[in-house]
Structures are given as C-alpha cells and as structure tokens.
C-alpha cells in the first residue's frame, strides 16, 4: 500500500500545483489590473515556488547537442548501442563541422549510480569529459518500467552488465565510477583481471565510492548498520502498482531514496527554496531558474529492484564483503589480488556527507598486487558529495586530475 499511497498523494499535489501555477501566471499577467497591487509579486512568487515543488517529474534528457574541441564547435549525437532489460549503453558521438566522427581519443565508460536517480544526474560529468574523450555511459532503467517477464536484477547482474558493456566497447577502455558503482566496478575489474580478459579496463577512477564504509562512517552508513537486514526488507520495499509496466515487481522506490536524501540536509533545501522565492520577488529570473534546474534533476527519481537494493545493503554496508575478501560473484570469490594492471585513481570530497573520507581510498589498500605506480589518491578540498562530479570544483579541479590519469595510462 506504500506505493499506492504515494501515487494518490502525487496525483493530488499535481492537481493543486497546476492550479497554483495557473494562478501565479494570472497574477503576473500585464493585462490583469490585480497584478499592479503592491506586494502582489510576493504572492505570485510563493505560488510559483509551491507549483514547482509539487510538479510531477519524469526521466530528464541529457540535452548535450554540442561541445567545443580546440575552440571549434562539434555536434554531439546520442546513440543507444547496447540494450539490456535493466539498462542500456549510451554513446555520445562527436561530429566535426563537416560531419565526420571524431576518433582517436581515449574511450571512457562513465558508470552512473543506480541509487534512485537517472544517469542524467551526471550530465555535468559527461559534458566536462566530452572534448577529450570518447564518452559512453550506463543509462539504467526505472525498475517500475521493466516487466516481470524480464526477470530479476541484483548486484551480480550489475557486474555482468559492466563486463558486457566493456566487451561491447572493446579493449583499452577507461572506467569512471561515481559513488555506488565503485563496488561493482572494482569487482568487475578483478574478475576480468583474473580471466586475463582483453577488455579489462585500462584505468578505474572511483569517486566518492563506498568501498569500505567502516572508515569515517556517515549518517547513511550508520543507518545501514543500526537496523537489521529484515527492517529494510519489511519497511522500505514496495510493490509496483498495476498501471506501470513493471506491475507486481518488488522495488525500493525512488521517492523513498529522495525523502532520505532530502531529510539529511533539510535545512539546506529549505534555504534553497527560500532563496528561489526571494529571486522571483526581486525579478532575478536567472538565479531562480538555476535553482529550478537543479531540483528538476534532483527530484527526478527512479526505482531500484528490491533484490539489488537489499543485496547492496547487506554486502556493502552491513557485512563489508569486498574489503574483507569475502565477496562472491556467481559462486566464485572475487580476489582483489587479480587487479594487477588496471590503474586505480581514488577521489574523495573533503565535505562528503554520504561517502566519508577513506571509504574510497580503501580500494588502494586492498589491491595489494597492483604496483604503487598504478595507484593515486586525490582529496578534493571543500567538495561535498555532488561537488565531486558536478559544478565548478569538478570542472576546474577534479576533472583535470582524471584527464591526466587517463592520459598517463592510455598507452
């Protein structure tokens, strides 16, 4: 009933939000004499903020149609090149002004987190890497839209998908894992290293990943260990309603994850909406639109399969199987000593409140067979979790480190 209750609330709020938006536009219409009453802009601005908060959201688009290479504008075409039931491999193909495909740059597969948001959360990551790299990204599907006939999807399937995507792209591909996928990406690198797979990644960059959540635990980590596994199974798993393609599938709903993230920084979110209101009142539409754009993306959420979510909670956050050398994939122990030539870059944010300092760096400690020349650690000063892969710090400080790491190990 949890999911059905949310759907009912969403429909109700959407209707009220529509009325609020219509009223705000009516109040600001220059043909409406009421709009010239002193301070009426405060009421219309309040209605606009509420309407934006209540708006129903779907899957956003990347909208990256061009990039600049050597100060020359190149068009960008998005292509889905490998389709799977729970995700697809998206390729950002760059075209020269005369229509030729740009070739020769390092191949980069960006692994988007399956943690309640769509891959478009990494739009800024993709945009920054496009000029110097042949960029691909994992575009995960909303579990509520995957029919039951397509089977299940857990952490083992996630690893299989990564290996298959790497095989599709071909040898000498670099990996960039943002947050949650650091664990399956490192496991995939070890499995492919064990098999001496020709498509094993040249480099693996992990950013804010929960490799060992016992190090500098955050509120997210504490919640995972303070509650038994049965609590997560009984309290946060819901069934997809009948009007979706994935009707009957057990999922961890995206709206639950969003509520969790919002509650962690509720004061900051309230402040952001208050600032949006003040910008609208003062007529600063540009600043207000920037806040709206952020929340349009942040509040666009998707569901995860219950089996993937529960296995991740158990293996990553509660039992710490990977750093303790106990993680298994398809019945075989994943040995970190099999990572012998995939160069690893671990990046952490100084102010990350989701993956604490040391959690990603732990990957460098457990890959004991990897030479020190193929390991590097970078702490981004002043960067929070989202600042690691988006925004000014990412563009100006962190991305150059990633680019140099890839360049140094692309031979």
PDB file of C-alpha atoms in Angstrom, residues 120 161 188 355:
ATOM      1  CA  UNK A 120      21.331  12.441 -16.273  1.00  0.00           C
ATOM      2  CA  UNK A 161      26.275  -5.768 -17.290  1.00  0.00           C
ATOM      3  CA  UNK A 188      34.377  -6.389 -12.453  1.00  0.00           C
ATOM      4  CA  UNK A 355      30.777   8.510   1.474  1.00  0.00           C
TER       5      UNK A 355
END
